Amino acid sequence: MRYTLMRLGLFVGCYVLLTVLAQVGVIPAGIGKSNPLWLLALAILISAPLSYVLLRRQRDAMSEQIAPRVERVSGSFKGKLAANRGQEDDQR
């Protein structure tokens, strides 16, 4: 949850910064009424690599918390799959 909120905060920060830069005239504001969509797309493009670099520690910590659960679910799924295959082989 923390990683997701930090990533969302980084995106919102980029969007606000780009909005201010567009109002000042530093970057183009878009064509006609496309200003919010242009700024939204640009904020996504800028915040994605920034979050990859800046939130590395948080992402690693999150993956360490999730990995045991994924392994447990994956192991149980593989066991069920093997049991089902065994049943199919017995029926033939």
Coordinates of C-alpha atoms in Angstrom, one line a residue:
M1 CA 0.0 0.0 0.0
R2 CA 2.8 2.4 0.9
Y3 CA 4.6 1.8 -2.5
T4 CA 1.4 2.4 -4.4
L5 CA 0.7 5.6 -2.5
M6 CA 4.2 6.9 -3.1
R7 CA 3.9 6.1 -6.8
L8 CA 0.6 7.9 -7.0
G9 CA 2.1 10.9 -5.1
L10 CA 5.0 11.0 -7.6
F11 CA 2.5 11.0 -10.5
V12 CA 0.4 13.7 -8.9
G13 CA 3.5 15.8 -8.3
C14 CA 4.6 15.5 -11.9
Y15 CA 1.1 16.4 -13.1
V16 CA 1.0 19.5 -10.9
L17 CA 4.5 20.6 -11.9
L18 CA 3.6 20.1 -15.6
T19 CA 0.4 22.1 -15.2
V20 CA 2.3 25.0 -13.6
L21 CA 4.9 24.8 -16.4
A22 CA 2.2 24.9 -19.0
Q23 CA 0.4 27.8 -17.4
V24 CA 3.7 29.8 -17.3
G25 CA 4.4 28.9 -20.9
V26 CA 7.6 26.9 -20.5
I27 CA 6.0 23.8 -22.1
P28 CA 3.3 23.8 -24.8
A29 CA -0.2 23.6 -23.3
G30 CA -1.6 21.4 -26.0
I31 CA -4.0 22.1 -28.9
G32 CA -7.4 23.4 -28.1
K33 CA -9.1 21.6 -25.2
S34 CA -6.5 18.7 -25.2
N35 CA -4.5 20.4 -22.4
P36 CA -5.5 18.0 -19.6
L37 CA -5.0 14.9 -21.7
W38 CA -1.6 16.1 -23.0
L39 CA -0.4 16.9 -19.5
L40 CA -1.8 13.6 -18.1
A41 CA 0.1 11.6 -20.8
L42 CA 3.3 13.6 -20.2
A43 CA 3.0 13.1 -16.4
I44 CA 2.6 9.3 -16.9
L45 CA 5.7 9.3 -19.2
I46 CA 7.8 11.2 -16.7
S47 CA 6.6 9.6 -13.5
A48 CA 7.1 6.0 -14.7
P49 CA 10.9 6.1 -15.0
L50 CA 11.2 8.3 -12.0
S51 CA 9.3 5.8 -9.8
Y52 CA 11.4 3.0 -11.2
V53 CA 14.6 4.8 -10.0
L54 CA 13.4 6.6 -6.9
L55 CA 11.2 4.0 -5.4
R56 CA 13.6 1.0 -5.9
R57 CA 13.9 0.3 -2.1
Q58 CA 10.2 0.4 -1.5
R59 CA 9.5 -1.9 -4.5
D60 CA 12.1 -4.4 -3.3
A61 CA 10.6 -4.4 0.2
M62 CA 7.1 -4.9 -1.3
S63 CA 8.3 -7.8 -3.4
E64 CA 10.0 -9.5 -0.4
Q65 CA 6.6 -9.3 1.4
I66 CA 4.7 -10.7 -1.6
A67 CA 7.1 -13.4 -2.7
P68 CA 6.4 -16.0 0.0
R69 CA 2.6 -15.7 -0.7
V70 CA 3.1 -16.1 -4.4
E71 CA 5.3 -19.2 -3.8
R72 CA 2.7 -20.7 -1.5
V73 CA -0.1 -20.1 -4.0
S74 CA 2.0 -21.3 -6.9
G75 CA 3.1 -24.5 -5.0
S76 CA -0.5 -25.3 -4.2
F77 CA -1.6 -24.7 -7.8
K78 CA 1.2 -26.9 -9.1
G79 CA 0.2 -29.6 -6.7
K80 CA -3.4 -29.5 -7.8
L81 CA -2.4 -29.5 -11.4
A82 CA -0.2 -32.6 -10.9
A83 CA -3.1 -34.3 -9.1
N84 CA -5.5 -33.5 -11.9
R85 CA -3.0 -34.8 -14.5
G86 CA -2.7 -38.0 -12.4
Q87 CA -6.4 -38.5 -12.4
E88 CA -6.6 -38.0 -16.2
D89 CA -3.8 -40.6 -16.7
D90 CA -5.7 -43.1 -14.4
Q91 CA -8.9 -42.7 -16.5
R92 CA -7.2 -43.6 -19.7

